[in-house]
Short mmCIF file of C-alpha atoms in Angstrom, two decimals:
data_model
loop_
_atom_site.label_atom_id
_atom_site.label_comp_id
_atom_site.label_asym_id
_atom_site.label_seq_id
_atom_site.Cartn_x
_atom_site.Cartn_y
_atom_site.Cartn_z
CA MET A 1 0.14 0.07 -0.19
CA LEU A 2 2.99 1.94 0.98
CA ARG A 3 5.01 2.09 -2.75
CA ILE A 4 0.78 2.93 -4.46
CA ALA A 5 1.04 5.81 -2.28
CA LEU A 6 4.36 6.60 -3.16
CA ALA A 7 4.09 5.69 -6.62
CA LEU A 8 1.27 8.17 -6.94
CA LEU A 9 2.83 10.75 -5.12
CA LEU A 10 5.78 10.86 -7.80
CA ALA A 11 3.63 10.00 -10.71
CA ALA A 12 1.50 13.47 -9.61
CA PRO A 13 3.59 16.30 -11.11
CA ALA A 14 3.92 13.91 -14.37
CA ILE A 15 -0.08 14.07 -14.40
CA ALA A 16 -0.99 17.75 -13.81
CA GLU A 17 -2.10 19.59 -15.93
CA GLU A 18 -0.96 23.65 -17.20
CA PRO A 19 -0.83 25.82 -14.80
CA ALA A 20 -4.05 28.53 -15.45
CA HIS A 21 -2.39 30.95 -13.38
CA THR A 22 -1.34 34.13 -14.67
CA GLY A 23 0.64 35.26 -12.21
CA VAL A 24 -1.70 38.48 -10.91
CA ALA A 25 -3.38 38.70 -8.27
CA GLY A 26 -7.37 39.32 -8.34
CA HIS A 27 -9.45 41.44 -6.24
CA ARG A 28 -11.25 38.94 -3.82
CA SER A 29 -14.98 40.44 -2.65
CA MET A 30 -15.13 37.72 0.31
CA PRO A 31 -13.02 34.54 1.09
CA GLU A 32 -13.82 31.15 -0.42
CA LEU A 33 -14.69 27.97 0.69
CA SER A 34 -12.30 26.39 2.25
CA ASP A 35 -10.90 29.23 4.06
CA LEU A 36 -13.81 29.06 5.79
CA ALA A 37 -13.87 25.75 6.71
CA LEU A 38 -10.16 25.75 8.03
CA ALA A 39 -11.36 28.99 10.49
CA ALA A 40 -14.09 26.30 11.47
CA ILE A 41 -11.88 23.56 11.74
CA ALA A 42 -9.88 25.09 13.85
CA ALA A 43 -12.23 26.39 15.94
CA GLY A 44 -13.52 22.84 16.54
CA GLY A 45 -10.01 21.64 17.40
CA ILE A 46 -9.79 24.89 19.90
CA TRP A 47 -12.93 23.95 22.01
CA TRP A 48 -12.03 20.09 21.76
CA VAL A 49 -9.09 20.52 23.36
CA ARG A 50 -10.33 23.24 25.79
CA ARG A 51 -12.86 20.73 26.73
CA ALA A 52 -10.56 18.24 27.36
CA MET A 53 -8.35 19.86 29.84
CA ARG A 54 -10.84 21.33 30.81
CA ALA A 55 -12.22 17.64 32.06
CA ARG A 56 -8.18 17.08 32.77
CA PHE A 57 -8.70 19.47 35.13
CA ARG A 58 -11.71 18.59 36.65
CA ARG A 59 -10.63 14.81 36.96
CA SER A 60 -7.06 16.52 38.93
CA GLN A 61 -9.00 18.59 41.51
CA GLU A 62 -11.48 15.46 42.81
CA ASP A 63 -8.56 13.52 43.94
#
């Protein structure tokens, strides 16, 4: 399985299409969907870690 993944990783540049980027930055009126998804995942991760740390602190206080 690792060999297949490595082969696909090495072959990816060879099968990639010609880039469509012109090198000129355009004007963005709002964030891309991927930006919003990354922000949501980051907020969820922070919430999850804080919840786990609060639970850990509560358990250590009971001892």
